[in-house]
mmCIF file of C-alpha atoms in Angstrom:
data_model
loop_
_atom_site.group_PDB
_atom_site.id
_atom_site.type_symbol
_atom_site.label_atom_id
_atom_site.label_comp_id
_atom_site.label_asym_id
_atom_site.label_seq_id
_atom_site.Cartn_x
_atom_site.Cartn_y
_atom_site.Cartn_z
ATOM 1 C CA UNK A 17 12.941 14.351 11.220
ATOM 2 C CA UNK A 18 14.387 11.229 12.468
ATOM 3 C CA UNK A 19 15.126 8.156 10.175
ATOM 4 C CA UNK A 20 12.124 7.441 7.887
ATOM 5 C CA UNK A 21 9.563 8.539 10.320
ATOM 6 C CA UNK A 22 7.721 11.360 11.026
ATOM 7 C CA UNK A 23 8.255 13.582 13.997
ATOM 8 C CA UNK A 24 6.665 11.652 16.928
ATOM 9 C CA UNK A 25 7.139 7.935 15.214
ATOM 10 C CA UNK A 26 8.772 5.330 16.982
ATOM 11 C CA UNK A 27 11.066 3.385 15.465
ATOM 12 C CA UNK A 28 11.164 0.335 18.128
ATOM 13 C CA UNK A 29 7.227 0.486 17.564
ATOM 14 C CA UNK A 30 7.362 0.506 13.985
ATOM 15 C CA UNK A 31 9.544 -2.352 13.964
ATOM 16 C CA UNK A 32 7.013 -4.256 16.794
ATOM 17 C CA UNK A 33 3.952 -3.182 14.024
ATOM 18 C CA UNK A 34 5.637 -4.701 11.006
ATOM 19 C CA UNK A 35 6.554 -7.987 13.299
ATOM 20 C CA UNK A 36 2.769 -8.223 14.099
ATOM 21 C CA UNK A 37 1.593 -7.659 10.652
ATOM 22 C CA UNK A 38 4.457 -9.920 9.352
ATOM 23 C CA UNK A 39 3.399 -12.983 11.510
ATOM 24 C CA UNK A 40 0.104 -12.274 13.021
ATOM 25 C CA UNK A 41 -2.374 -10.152 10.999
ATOM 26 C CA UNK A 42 -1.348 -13.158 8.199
ATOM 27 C CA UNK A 43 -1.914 -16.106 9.989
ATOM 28 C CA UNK A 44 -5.818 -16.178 9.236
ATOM 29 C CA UNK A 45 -4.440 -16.256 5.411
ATOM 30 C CA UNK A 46 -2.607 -17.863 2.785
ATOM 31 C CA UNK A 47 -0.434 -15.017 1.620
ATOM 32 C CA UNK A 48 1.870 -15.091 -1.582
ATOM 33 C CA UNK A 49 3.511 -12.833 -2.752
ATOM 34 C CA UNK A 50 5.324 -11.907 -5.681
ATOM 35 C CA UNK A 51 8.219 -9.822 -6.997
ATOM 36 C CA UNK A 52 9.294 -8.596 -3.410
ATOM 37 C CA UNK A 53 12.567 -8.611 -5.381
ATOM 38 C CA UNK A 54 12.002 -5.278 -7.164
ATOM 39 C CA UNK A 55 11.562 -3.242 -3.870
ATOM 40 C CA UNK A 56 14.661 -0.308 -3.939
ATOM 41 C CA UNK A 57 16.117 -1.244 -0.862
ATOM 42 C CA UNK A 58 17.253 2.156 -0.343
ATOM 43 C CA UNK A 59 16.144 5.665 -1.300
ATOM 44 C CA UNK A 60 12.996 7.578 -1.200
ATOM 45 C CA UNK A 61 9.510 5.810 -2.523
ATOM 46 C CA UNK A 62 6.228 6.328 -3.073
ATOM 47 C CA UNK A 63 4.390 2.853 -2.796
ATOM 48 C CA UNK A 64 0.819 2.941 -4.819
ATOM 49 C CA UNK A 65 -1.518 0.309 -4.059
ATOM 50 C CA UNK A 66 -4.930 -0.416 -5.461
ATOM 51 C CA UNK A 67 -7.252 -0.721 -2.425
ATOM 52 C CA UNK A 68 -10.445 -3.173 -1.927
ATOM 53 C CA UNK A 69 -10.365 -3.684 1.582
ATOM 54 C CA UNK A 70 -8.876 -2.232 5.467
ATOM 55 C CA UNK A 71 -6.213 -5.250 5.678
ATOM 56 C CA UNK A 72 -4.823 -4.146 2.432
ATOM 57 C CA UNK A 73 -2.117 -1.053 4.548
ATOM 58 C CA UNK A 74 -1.810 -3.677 7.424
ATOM 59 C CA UNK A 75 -0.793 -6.642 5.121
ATOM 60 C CA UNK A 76 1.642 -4.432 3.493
ATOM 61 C CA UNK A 77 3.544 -2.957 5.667
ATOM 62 C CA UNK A 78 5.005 -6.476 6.986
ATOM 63 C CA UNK A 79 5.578 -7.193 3.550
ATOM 64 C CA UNK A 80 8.096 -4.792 3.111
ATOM 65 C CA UNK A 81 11.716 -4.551 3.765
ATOM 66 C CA UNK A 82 11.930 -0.848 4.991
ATOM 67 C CA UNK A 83 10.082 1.306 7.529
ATOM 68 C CA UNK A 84 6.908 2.360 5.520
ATOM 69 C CA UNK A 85 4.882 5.723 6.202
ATOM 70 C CA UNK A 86 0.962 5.116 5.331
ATOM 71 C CA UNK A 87 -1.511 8.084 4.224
ATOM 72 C CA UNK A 88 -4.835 6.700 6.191
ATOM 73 C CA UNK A 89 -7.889 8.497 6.613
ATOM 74 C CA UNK A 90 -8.136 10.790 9.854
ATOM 75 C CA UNK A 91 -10.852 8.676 10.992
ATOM 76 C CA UNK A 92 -9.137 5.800 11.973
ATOM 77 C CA UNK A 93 -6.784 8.227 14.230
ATOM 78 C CA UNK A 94 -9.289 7.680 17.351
ATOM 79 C CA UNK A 95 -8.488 6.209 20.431
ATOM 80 C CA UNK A 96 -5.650 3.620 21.683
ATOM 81 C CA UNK A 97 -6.041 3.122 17.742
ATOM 82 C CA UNK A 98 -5.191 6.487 16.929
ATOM 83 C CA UNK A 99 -2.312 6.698 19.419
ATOM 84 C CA UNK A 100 -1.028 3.192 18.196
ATOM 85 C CA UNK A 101 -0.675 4.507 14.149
ATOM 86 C CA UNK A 102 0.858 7.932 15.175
ATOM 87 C CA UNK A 103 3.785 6.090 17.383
ATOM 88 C CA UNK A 104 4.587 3.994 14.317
ATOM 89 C CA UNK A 105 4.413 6.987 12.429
ATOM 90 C CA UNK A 106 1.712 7.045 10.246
ATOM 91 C CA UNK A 107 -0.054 9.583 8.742
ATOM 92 C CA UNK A 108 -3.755 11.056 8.914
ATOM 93 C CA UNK A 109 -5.249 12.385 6.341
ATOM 94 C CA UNK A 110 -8.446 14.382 5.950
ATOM 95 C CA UNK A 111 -10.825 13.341 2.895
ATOM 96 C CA UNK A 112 -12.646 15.757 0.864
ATOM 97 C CA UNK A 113 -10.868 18.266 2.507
ATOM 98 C CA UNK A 114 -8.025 21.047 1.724
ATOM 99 C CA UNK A 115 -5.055 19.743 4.176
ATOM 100 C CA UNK A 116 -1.672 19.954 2.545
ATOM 101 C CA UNK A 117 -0.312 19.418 5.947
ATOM 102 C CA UNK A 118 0.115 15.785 5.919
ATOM 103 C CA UNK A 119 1.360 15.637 2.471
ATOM 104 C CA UNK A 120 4.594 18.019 3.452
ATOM 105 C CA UNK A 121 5.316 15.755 6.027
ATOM 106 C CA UNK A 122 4.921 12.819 3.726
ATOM 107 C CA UNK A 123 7.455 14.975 1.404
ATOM 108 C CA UNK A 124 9.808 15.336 4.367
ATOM 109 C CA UNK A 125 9.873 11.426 4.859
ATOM 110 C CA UNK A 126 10.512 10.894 1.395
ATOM 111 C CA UNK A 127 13.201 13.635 1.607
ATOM 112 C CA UNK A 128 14.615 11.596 4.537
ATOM 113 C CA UNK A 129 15.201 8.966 2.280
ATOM 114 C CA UNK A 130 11.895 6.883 3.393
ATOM 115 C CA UNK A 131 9.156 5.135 1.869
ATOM 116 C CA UNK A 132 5.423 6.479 1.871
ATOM 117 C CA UNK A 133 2.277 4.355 0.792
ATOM 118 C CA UNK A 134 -0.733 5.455 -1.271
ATOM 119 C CA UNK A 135 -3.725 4.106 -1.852
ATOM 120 C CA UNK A 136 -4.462 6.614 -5.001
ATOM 121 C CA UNK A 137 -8.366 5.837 -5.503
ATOM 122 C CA UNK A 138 -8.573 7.943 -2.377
ATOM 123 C CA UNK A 139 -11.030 5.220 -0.510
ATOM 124 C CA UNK A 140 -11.763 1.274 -0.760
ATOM 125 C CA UNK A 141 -13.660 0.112 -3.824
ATOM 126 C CA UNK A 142 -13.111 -2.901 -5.887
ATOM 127 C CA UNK A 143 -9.684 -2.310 -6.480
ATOM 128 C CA UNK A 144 -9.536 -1.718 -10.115
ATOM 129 C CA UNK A 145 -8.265 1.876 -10.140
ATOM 130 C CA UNK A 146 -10.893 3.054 -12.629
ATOM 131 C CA UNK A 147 -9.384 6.564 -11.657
ATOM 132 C CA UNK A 148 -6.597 8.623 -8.831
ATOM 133 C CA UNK A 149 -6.163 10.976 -7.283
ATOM 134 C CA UNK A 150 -2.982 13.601 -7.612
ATOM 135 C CA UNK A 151 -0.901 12.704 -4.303
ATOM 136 C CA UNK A 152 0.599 10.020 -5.520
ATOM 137 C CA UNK A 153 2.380 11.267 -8.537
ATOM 138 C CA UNK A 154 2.632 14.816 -6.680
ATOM 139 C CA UNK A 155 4.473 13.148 -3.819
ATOM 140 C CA UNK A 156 6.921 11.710 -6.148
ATOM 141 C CA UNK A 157 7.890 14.955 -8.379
ATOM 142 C CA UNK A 158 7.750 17.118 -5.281
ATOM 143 C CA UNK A 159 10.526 14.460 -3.484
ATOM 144 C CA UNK A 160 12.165 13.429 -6.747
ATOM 145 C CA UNK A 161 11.150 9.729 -5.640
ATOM 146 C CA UNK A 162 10.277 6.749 -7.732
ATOM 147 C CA UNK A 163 7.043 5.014 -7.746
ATOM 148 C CA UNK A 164 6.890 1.423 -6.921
ATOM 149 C CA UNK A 165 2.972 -0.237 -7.522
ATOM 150 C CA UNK A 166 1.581 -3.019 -6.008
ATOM 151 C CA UNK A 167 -1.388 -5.187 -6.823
ATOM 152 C CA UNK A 168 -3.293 -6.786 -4.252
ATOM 153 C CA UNK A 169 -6.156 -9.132 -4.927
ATOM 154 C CA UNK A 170 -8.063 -11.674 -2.340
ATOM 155 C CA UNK A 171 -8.089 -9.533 0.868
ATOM 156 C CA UNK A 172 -11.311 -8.372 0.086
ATOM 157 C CA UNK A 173 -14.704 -10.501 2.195
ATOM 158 C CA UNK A 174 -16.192 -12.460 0.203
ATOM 159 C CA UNK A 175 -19.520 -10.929 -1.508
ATOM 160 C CA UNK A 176 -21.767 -14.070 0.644
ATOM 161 C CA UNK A 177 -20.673 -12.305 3.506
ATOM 162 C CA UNK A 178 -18.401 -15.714 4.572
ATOM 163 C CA UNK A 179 -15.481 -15.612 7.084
ATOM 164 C CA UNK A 180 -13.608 -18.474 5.016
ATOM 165 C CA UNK A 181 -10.114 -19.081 6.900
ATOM 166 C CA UNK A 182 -6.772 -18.921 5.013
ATOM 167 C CA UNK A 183 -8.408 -17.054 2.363
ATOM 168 C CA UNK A 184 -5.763 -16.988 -0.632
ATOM 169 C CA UNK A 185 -4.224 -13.328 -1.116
ATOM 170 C CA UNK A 186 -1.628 -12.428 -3.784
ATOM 171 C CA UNK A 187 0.242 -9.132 -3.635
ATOM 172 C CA UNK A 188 2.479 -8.636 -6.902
ATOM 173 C CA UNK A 189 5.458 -5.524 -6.667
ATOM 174 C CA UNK A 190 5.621 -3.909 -9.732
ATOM 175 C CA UNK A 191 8.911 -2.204 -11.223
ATOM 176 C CA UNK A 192 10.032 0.809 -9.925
ATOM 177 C CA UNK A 193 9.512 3.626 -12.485
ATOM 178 C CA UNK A 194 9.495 7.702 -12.822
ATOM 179 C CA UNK A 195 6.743 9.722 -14.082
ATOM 180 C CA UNK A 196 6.453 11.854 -16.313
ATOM 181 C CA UNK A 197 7.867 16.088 -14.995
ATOM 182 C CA UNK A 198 6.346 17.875 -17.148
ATOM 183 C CA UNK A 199 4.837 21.241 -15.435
ATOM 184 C CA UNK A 200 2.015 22.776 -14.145
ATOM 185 C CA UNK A 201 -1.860 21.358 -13.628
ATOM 186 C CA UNK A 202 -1.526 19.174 -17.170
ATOM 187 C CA UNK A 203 2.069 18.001 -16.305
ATOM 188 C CA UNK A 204 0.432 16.824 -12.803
ATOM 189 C CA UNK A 205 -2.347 15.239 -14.610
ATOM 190 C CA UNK A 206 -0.814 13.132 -16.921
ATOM 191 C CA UNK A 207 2.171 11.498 -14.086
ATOM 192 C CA UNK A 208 -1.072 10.904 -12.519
ATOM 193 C CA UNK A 209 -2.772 8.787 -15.355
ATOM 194 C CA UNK A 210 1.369 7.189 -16.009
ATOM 195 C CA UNK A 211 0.874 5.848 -12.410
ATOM 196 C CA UNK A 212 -2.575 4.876 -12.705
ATOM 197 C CA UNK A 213 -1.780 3.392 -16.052
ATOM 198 C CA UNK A 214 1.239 1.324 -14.664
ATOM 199 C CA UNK A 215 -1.001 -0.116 -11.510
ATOM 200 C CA UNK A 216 -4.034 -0.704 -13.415
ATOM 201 C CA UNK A 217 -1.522 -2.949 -15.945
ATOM 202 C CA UNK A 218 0.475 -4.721 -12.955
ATOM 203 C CA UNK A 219 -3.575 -5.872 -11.321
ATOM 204 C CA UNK A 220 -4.433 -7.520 -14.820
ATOM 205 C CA UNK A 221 -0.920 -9.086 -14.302
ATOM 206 C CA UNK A 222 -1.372 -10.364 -11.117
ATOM 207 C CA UNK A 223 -5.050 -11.339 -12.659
ATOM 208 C CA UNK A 224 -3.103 -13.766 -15.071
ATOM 209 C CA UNK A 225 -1.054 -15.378 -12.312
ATOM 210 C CA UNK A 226 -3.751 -16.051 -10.353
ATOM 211 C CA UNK A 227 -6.092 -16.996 -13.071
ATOM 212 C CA UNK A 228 -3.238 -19.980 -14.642
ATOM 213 C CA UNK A 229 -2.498 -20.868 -10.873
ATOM 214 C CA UNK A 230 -6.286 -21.802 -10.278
ATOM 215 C CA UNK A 231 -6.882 -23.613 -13.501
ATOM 216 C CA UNK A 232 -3.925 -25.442 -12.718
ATOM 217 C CA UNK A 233 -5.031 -26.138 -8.774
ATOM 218 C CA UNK A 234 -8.042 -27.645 -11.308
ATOM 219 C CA UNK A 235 -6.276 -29.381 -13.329
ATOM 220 C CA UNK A 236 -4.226 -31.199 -10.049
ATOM 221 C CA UNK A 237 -7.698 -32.202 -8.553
ATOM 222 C CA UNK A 238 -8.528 -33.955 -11.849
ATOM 223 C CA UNK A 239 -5.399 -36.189 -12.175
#
């Protein structure tokens, strides 16, 4: 292990990916974002994130700080694509299927000191985190990490199907925060629903934010 990457990850690259995410993937948005203060700076971290569309991993790993390790579905790991994710040192993972493999190396990053993202509903939906899976919280107990959530809201396409230029999208960083160790399947189980619990909370937060800032973008147009 080198750094905060796995075996095989670039660092120069990394840093090159989180430039072009930082000032290029945004550019076709207006991006805010909110609480960036409460990101640990240091030690190992297990980033959850609800999930609604494929920007969401892109978006995020310019927004942070730190060199940031991604759990993404194998399929994306095709072609120059493929090649491009493992040199900044992501990580493939196979869904539906019985692969502990890329979670150990997750571990190992997190071990390192690093930072590894989640997406815990296991695919895209609608980004309300109606349930999760176990990596998330298992990745944390297993590394002795904290769990930082994120709420992202706006980077899904519109439901009319439109292509509406800077698009608004809000990304609020929870607190930092520990789940519960208790042992075995249940103990597993419930540090699952704590993390769900805390992520589901922060996305009615970030809800609230938005929802005063556009009745007040109303109330502006009015005066």
């Amino acid at each position: 292990m080198s750094g905060t990457l796995p075996p095989g990850g670039w660092h120069w690259l990394h840093f090159v990916g989180r430039l072009i995410s930082r000032f290029i993937v945004r550019l076709p948005f207006r991006v805010e974002v909110h609480g960036a203060e409460r990101i640990p700076r240091t030690g190992p971290v297990v980033l959850v994130a609800n999930h609604s569309a494929m920007l969401d991993g892109p978006l995020l790993i310019g927004m942070l700080p730190r060199a940031s390790v991604f759990l993404i579905k194998q399929e994306m790991f095709r072609g120059p694509l493929g090649w491009f994710l493992r040199r900044i040192g992501q990580i493939g993972v196979r869904r539906g299927e019985p692969d502990r493999q890329p979670l150990l190396t997750a571990v190992r990053v997190l071990k390192d000191g690093g930072v590894v993202g989640v997406f815990p509903e296991g695919t895209r939906g609608s980004g309300e985190v109606g349930s999760a899976q176990n990596g998330a919280a298992w990745l944390a107990r297993t590394a002795g990490a904290r769990v930082l959530p994120v709420a992202v809201r706006g980077s899904r396409r519109p439901t009319d199907g439109s292509r509406r230029l800077l698009r608004r999208i809000d990304v609020l960083f929870g607190e930092p925060m520990t789940p519960p160790s208790g042992k075995g399947r249940a103990g597993l189980t419930e540090a699952t629903e704590s993390v769900r619990n805390e992520l589901v909370e922060l996305i009615a937060e970030l809800d609230g934010l938005v929802a005063d800032r556009n009745r007040d973008d109303v109330r502006g147009k009015r005066a």
